[in-house]
Short mmCIF file of C-alpha atoms in Angstrom, two decimals:
data_model
loop_
_atom_site.label_atom_id
_atom_site.label_comp_id
_atom_site.label_asym_id
_atom_site.label_seq_id
_atom_site.Cartn_x
_atom_site.Cartn_y
_atom_site.Cartn_z
CA MET A 9 5.33 -13.98 11.69
CA VAL A 10 6.28 -12.92 15.20
CA ILE A 11 7.65 -9.40 15.40
CA PRO A 12 10.65 -9.23 17.75
CA SER A 13 10.65 -6.53 20.38
CA THR A 14 13.06 -3.77 19.37
CA GLU A 15 13.72 -0.20 20.34
CA ILE A 16 13.10 2.73 18.04
CA THR A 17 16.26 3.60 16.15
CA LYS A 18 18.08 6.12 18.34
CA GLU A 19 19.86 8.07 15.64
CA ILE A 20 18.12 8.79 12.38
CA GLU A 21 19.89 11.21 10.08
CA MET A 22 17.22 11.56 7.43
CA ILE A 23 14.22 9.60 6.18
CA VAL A 24 13.04 10.28 2.63
CA VAL A 25 9.50 9.31 1.58
CA THR A 26 8.75 9.20 -2.14
CA GLY A 27 5.20 9.96 -3.24
CA ALA A 28 4.69 11.90 -0.03
CA SER A 29 1.80 13.87 -1.56
CA GLY A 30 -0.20 10.72 -2.35
CA GLN A 31 -2.91 9.09 -0.24
CA LEU A 32 -0.58 6.60 1.43
CA GLY A 33 2.44 8.91 1.47
CA ARG A 34 0.54 11.64 3.28
CA LEU A 35 -0.45 9.23 6.02
CA VAL A 36 3.08 7.84 6.32
CA MET A 37 4.35 11.38 6.84
CA GLU A 38 1.78 12.02 9.57
CA PHE A 39 2.78 8.87 11.46
CA LEU A 40 6.47 9.66 11.03
CA LEU A 41 5.91 13.15 12.44
CA GLN A 42 4.70 11.45 15.63
CA ARG A 43 8.00 9.58 15.90
CA VAL A 44 10.71 11.69 14.24
CA PRO A 45 11.56 15.43 14.33
CA ALA A 46 10.21 17.15 11.24
CA GLY A 47 13.67 18.34 10.20
CA GLN A 48 14.79 14.73 9.78
CA LEU A 49 12.03 13.98 7.27
CA VAL A 50 12.10 14.62 3.52
CA ALA A 51 8.98 14.65 1.38
CA ALA A 52 10.18 13.74 -2.12
CA VAL A 53 7.46 14.79 -4.54
CA ARG A 54 6.93 15.73 -8.16
CA SER A 55 4.96 18.86 -7.22
CA PRO A 56 6.40 20.50 -4.08
CA HIS A 57 3.51 22.97 -3.81
CA LYS A 58 1.22 20.05 -2.94
CA VAL A 59 3.05 19.54 0.35
CA ALA A 60 3.47 23.18 1.33
CA ASP A 61 1.68 22.38 4.58
CA LEU A 62 4.36 19.81 5.46
CA ALA A 63 7.07 22.35 4.69
CA ALA A 64 5.34 24.78 7.04
CA ARG A 65 5.64 22.14 9.78
CA GLY A 66 9.39 21.84 9.27
CA VAL A 67 9.55 18.90 6.87
CA VAL A 68 12.20 19.19 4.17
CA VAL A 69 10.57 19.18 0.73
CA ARG A 70 12.53 18.14 -2.34
CA HIS A 71 11.52 17.82 -5.96
CA ALA A 72 11.75 14.23 -7.21
CA ASP A 73 10.56 13.03 -10.62
CA TYR A 74 10.86 9.38 -11.67
CA SER A 75 11.67 10.53 -15.22
CA ASP A 76 14.51 12.74 -13.97
CA PRO A 77 17.28 10.61 -12.35
CA ALA A 78 19.23 13.73 -11.36
CA SER A 79 16.26 14.98 -9.32
CA LEU A 80 16.09 11.63 -7.52
CA ARG A 81 19.77 11.73 -6.64
CA ARG A 82 19.38 15.24 -5.26
CA ALA A 83 16.29 14.23 -3.30
CA PHE A 84 18.09 11.27 -1.74
CA SER A 85 21.30 13.12 -0.88
CA GLY A 86 22.22 12.56 2.76
CA ALA A 87 19.39 10.09 3.35
CA SER A 88 19.84 7.24 5.80
CA LYS A 89 16.59 5.59 4.70
CA VAL A 90 14.38 5.92 1.62
CA LEU A 91 10.81 4.65 1.48
CA LEU A 92 9.83 3.80 -2.08
CA ILE A 93 6.05 3.91 -2.17
CA SER A 94 5.03 1.93 -5.23
CA GLY A 95 3.85 4.10 -8.12
CA ASN A 96 0.25 4.17 -9.31
CA GLU A 97 0.91 4.08 -13.06
CA ILE A 98 0.23 0.43 -13.84
CA GLY A 99 2.58 -0.78 -16.54
CA GLN A 100 5.07 2.01 -15.88
CA ARG A 101 5.97 1.12 -12.34
CA LEU A 102 8.99 -1.04 -13.05
CA PRO A 103 11.05 1.63 -14.88
CA GLN A 104 9.95 4.21 -12.29
CA HIS A 105 10.95 1.97 -9.41
CA ALA A 106 14.21 1.10 -11.16
CA ALA A 107 15.06 4.80 -11.37
CA VAL A 108 14.54 5.18 -7.62
CA ILE A 109 16.63 2.11 -6.81
CA GLU A 110 19.46 3.24 -9.08
CA ALA A 111 19.44 6.74 -7.59
CA ALA A 112 19.49 5.37 -4.04
CA LYS A 113 22.44 3.16 -4.92
CA ALA A 114 24.25 5.98 -6.72
CA VAL A 115 24.23 8.30 -3.71
CA GLY A 116 24.93 5.55 -1.18
CA VAL A 117 21.61 5.37 0.67
CA PRO A 118 22.14 2.79 3.44
CA TRP A 119 18.56 1.47 3.58
CA LEU A 120 15.72 1.14 1.06
CA PHE A 121 12.15 0.29 2.09
CA TYR A 122 9.51 -0.71 -0.47
CA THR A 123 5.70 -1.04 -0.31
CA SER A 124 5.07 -4.26 -2.21
CA LEU A 125 2.05 -6.59 -2.43
CA LEU A 126 0.96 -9.31 -0.02
CA ARG A 127 2.96 -12.49 -0.76
CA ALA A 128 4.13 -10.94 -4.01
CA ASP A 129 6.43 -13.86 -4.75
CA VAL A 130 3.53 -16.33 -5.04
CA SER A 131 0.51 -14.06 -5.51
CA PRO A 132 -2.01 -15.09 -8.21
CA LEU A 133 -2.86 -11.43 -8.88
CA GLY A 134 -1.59 -9.98 -12.14
CA LEU A 135 -0.87 -6.85 -10.12
CA ALA A 136 1.95 -8.75 -8.41
CA GLU A 137 4.25 -9.02 -11.42
CA GLU A 138 5.63 -5.48 -11.27
CA HIS A 139 6.13 -5.92 -7.53
CA ARG A 140 8.00 -9.21 -8.04
CA GLN A 141 10.29 -7.58 -10.57
CA THR A 142 10.85 -4.56 -8.33
CA GLU A 143 11.72 -6.82 -5.40
CA ARG A 144 14.22 -8.60 -7.62
CA LEU A 145 15.83 -5.30 -8.60
CA ILE A 146 16.08 -4.33 -4.94
CA ARG A 147 17.71 -7.61 -3.97
CA ASP A 148 20.13 -7.39 -6.89
CA SER A 149 21.05 -3.81 -5.98
CA GLY A 150 22.93 -4.92 -2.89
CA LEU A 151 21.18 -2.25 -0.79
CA ASN A 152 20.06 -3.05 2.72
CA HIS A 153 16.31 -3.34 2.32
CA VAL A 154 12.97 -4.08 3.94
CA LEU A 155 9.87 -5.20 2.05
CA LEU A 156 6.47 -4.04 3.30
CA ARG A 157 4.09 -6.36 1.46
CA ASN A 158 0.74 -4.61 1.82
CA GLY A 159 -2.53 -6.45 1.47
CA TRP A 160 -5.73 -4.92 0.08
CA TYR A 161 -6.97 -1.55 1.28
CA THR A 162 -10.50 -1.71 2.67
CA GLU A 163 -11.02 1.62 0.92
CA ASN A 164 -10.73 -0.21 -2.43
CA TYR A 165 -14.11 -1.81 -1.81
CA LEU A 166 -15.64 1.12 0.05
CA ALA A 167 -15.46 3.10 -3.19
CA SER A 168 -18.22 0.85 -4.56
CA VAL A 169 -20.61 1.36 -1.65
CA PRO A 170 -22.55 4.29 -3.22
CA ALA A 171 -23.21 2.26 -6.40
CA ALA A 172 -24.22 -0.74 -4.31
CA LEU A 173 -26.76 1.36 -2.43
CA THR A 174 -28.11 2.75 -5.69
CA HIS A 175 -28.48 -0.60 -7.45
CA LEU A 176 -28.93 -2.76 -4.33
CA ALA A 177 -26.15 -5.01 -5.58
CA PHE A 178 -22.42 -5.22 -4.89
CA LEU A 179 -20.62 -6.61 -7.93
CA GLY A 180 -17.39 -8.57 -8.03
CA SER A 181 -15.57 -11.70 -9.16
CA ALA A 182 -14.10 -12.88 -5.86
CA GLY A 183 -16.45 -15.80 -5.30
CA GLU A 184 -16.05 -17.14 -1.77
CA GLY A 185 -12.47 -15.88 -1.47
CA LEU A 186 -11.53 -14.45 1.91
CA ILE A 187 -10.14 -10.91 1.90
CA ALA A 188 -8.07 -9.74 4.87
CA SER A 189 -8.01 -6.04 4.07
CA ALA A 190 -6.96 -3.20 6.34
CA ALA A 191 -7.34 0.56 6.34
CA ARG A 192 -4.80 2.59 4.38
CA ALA A 193 -3.85 4.25 7.67
CA ASP A 194 -2.90 0.88 9.17
CA TYR A 195 -0.40 0.23 6.38
CA ALA A 196 0.92 3.79 6.66
CA GLU A 197 1.51 3.38 10.37
CA ALA A 198 3.29 0.08 9.71
CA ALA A 199 5.64 1.83 7.30
CA ALA A 200 6.41 4.52 9.88
CA VAL A 201 7.12 1.92 12.54
CA ALA A 202 9.35 -0.12 10.25
CA LEU A 203 11.27 2.98 9.21
CA THR A 204 12.04 3.80 12.83
CA ARG A 205 13.10 0.41 14.17
CA GLU A 206 16.14 -1.77 13.78
CA GLN A 207 15.83 -4.96 11.75
CA ALA A 208 17.86 -7.21 9.54
CA SER A 209 18.33 -6.43 5.87
CA GLY A 210 15.98 -8.56 3.79
CA THR A 211 13.19 -8.47 6.37
CA ILE A 212 9.79 -9.09 4.77
CA TYR A 213 6.55 -8.07 6.44
CA GLU A 214 3.39 -9.77 5.12
CA LEU A 215 0.75 -7.20 6.08
CA ALA A 216 -3.01 -7.72 6.17
CA GLY A 217 -6.04 -7.04 8.34
CA ASP A 218 -6.90 -9.04 11.45
CA GLU A 219 -10.35 -9.95 10.13
CA ALA A 220 -11.23 -11.52 6.79
CA TYR A 221 -14.50 -11.47 4.88
CA THR A 222 -16.08 -12.59 1.64
CA LEU A 223 -17.70 -10.04 -0.63
CA ALA A 224 -21.05 -11.60 0.26
CA GLN A 225 -20.34 -10.73 3.90
CA PHE A 226 -19.15 -7.28 2.88
CA SER A 227 -22.42 -6.75 0.98
CA ALA A 228 -24.44 -7.97 3.96
CA ALA A 229 -22.67 -5.41 6.15
CA ILE A 230 -23.63 -2.66 3.69
CA ALA A 231 -27.25 -3.86 3.81
CA GLU A 232 -27.23 -3.90 7.60
CA ALA A 233 -25.71 -0.43 7.86
CA ALA A 234 -28.05 1.17 5.32
CA GLY A 235 -31.17 -0.82 6.03
CA LYS A 236 -31.42 -1.76 2.36
CA PRO A 237 -31.48 -5.22 0.69
CA VAL A 238 -28.00 -5.07 -0.86
CA VAL A 239 -26.81 -8.44 -2.16
CA TYR A 240 -23.55 -9.66 -3.64
CA GLN A 241 -23.60 -10.56 -7.33
CA ASP A 242 -20.62 -12.62 -8.47
CA LEU A 243 -19.75 -12.11 -12.13
CA PRO A 244 -17.34 -13.78 -14.56
CA GLN A 245 -14.08 -11.85 -14.78
CA VAL A 246 -14.65 -10.51 -18.30
CA GLU A 247 -18.18 -9.40 -17.48
CA PHE A 248 -17.09 -7.66 -14.28
CA ALA A 249 -14.30 -5.84 -16.12
CA ALA A 250 -16.83 -4.68 -18.73
CA VAL A 251 -19.12 -3.34 -15.99
CA LEU A 252 -16.25 -1.42 -14.42
CA GLU A 253 -15.31 0.01 -17.80
CA GLN A 254 -18.91 1.07 -18.42
CA ALA A 255 -18.81 2.81 -15.04
CA GLY A 256 -16.00 5.00 -16.36
CA LEU A 257 -12.80 3.24 -15.33
CA PRO A 258 -9.97 3.05 -17.88
CA PRO A 259 -10.02 -0.37 -19.60
CA GLU A 260 -6.62 -1.44 -18.26
CA PHE A 261 -7.55 -0.51 -14.69
CA ALA A 262 -10.94 -2.22 -15.01
CA ARG A 263 -9.24 -5.43 -16.14
CA LEU A 264 -6.74 -5.17 -13.29
CA LEU A 265 -9.48 -4.85 -10.66
CA ALA A 266 -11.41 -7.78 -12.09
CA ASP A 267 -8.23 -9.85 -12.16
CA SER A 268 -7.55 -8.91 -8.53
CA ASP A 269 -10.99 -10.14 -7.52
CA VAL A 270 -10.34 -13.46 -9.23
CA GLY A 271 -7.00 -13.56 -7.44
CA ALA A 272 -8.88 -13.08 -4.18
CA SER A 273 -11.02 -16.11 -5.05
CA ARG A 274 -7.74 -18.07 -5.15
CA GLY A 275 -6.57 -16.88 -1.76
CA GLY A 276 -4.42 -14.02 -3.01
CA LEU A 277 -5.79 -11.42 -0.58
CA PHE A 278 -5.94 -13.58 2.54
CA ASP A 279 -3.43 -13.74 5.36
CA ASP A 280 -3.97 -14.66 9.00
CA SER A 281 -0.50 -14.05 10.43
CA HIS A 282 -1.56 -10.82 12.20
CA THR A 283 1.86 -9.40 11.34
CA LEU A 284 0.35 -5.96 10.69
CA SER A 285 -1.35 -5.63 14.08
CA GLN A 286 1.79 -6.94 15.79
CA LEU A 287 3.91 -4.35 14.00
CA ILE A 288 1.66 -1.40 14.86
CA ASP A 289 0.90 -2.82 18.31
CA HIS A 290 -2.87 -2.58 18.07
CA ALA A 291 -5.72 -4.21 16.18
CA THR A 292 -6.22 -3.22 12.57
CA THR A 293 -9.18 -0.99 11.76
CA SER A 294 -12.44 -2.93 11.65
CA TRP A 295 -13.73 -3.32 8.11
CA ARG A 296 -17.29 -3.44 9.48
CA THR A 297 -16.81 -0.09 11.19
CA MET A 298 -15.56 1.37 7.93
CA VAL A 299 -18.50 -0.09 5.99
CA HIS A 300 -20.99 1.35 8.48
CA ALA A 301 -19.37 4.77 8.18
CA ALA A 302 -19.43 4.62 4.39
CA ALA A 303 -23.03 3.43 4.25
CA GLY A 304 -24.20 6.27 6.44
CA SER A 305 -24.76 4.48 9.70
#
């Protein structure tokens, strides 16, 4: 997808970011602060004390709880744009997202932005279903909207580097599937750019890293960085989920990660459009650089 050249929106009344205290939300706020006056930004969070530092910098902080529609309406009051960062409670996201969409519509928010999943409409990942349903709700709402379909975070795999160095094996179920991941910061910057540019309602950005790799290549990079013989061990989906559960992950989350790896083996985490780097106007963060940093080199 070729990103048309556009100017930054000249007049922005107020941009509201939900989940602004989360890992992605925090980064989105930082990139927005480079582009928008702090007083035009609202951090909508369940626990306002967690973003006291943003308040000290002039950001408006408002309480917003997915289970409290009235709080959402108050948080969105006067907003010109709302960024709905997808929730992290798997299985509960659809009702949570629906509450945000309904509140935005109720108070007349002109634009709704949503962080979805790479090619959510056709993705083989089980994780995509809640995103597909959320996208449908957004379209049906009649709100002007933009979909930011994020690919995999490189950090998702970096979390397994310590275990790989301990056991000299990186486990997964992705086979030879190519994974075009990017750093969380890359996706956050993309959100900030999209929120501050003009585009048509219904615009969809398919976002992924510039470089793709297999988990065997990822494991080889760990080995190179650490100087240890780390190898990739591909496991059946059920066996990989069991390993993740034994490592302490909740069963549902372990099954989701194993399913996502299998989805990667079917092309679900690959994209070579370079839409992300075009949107942020620079190359995405090198996964090899991130692996070397994580492996201590």
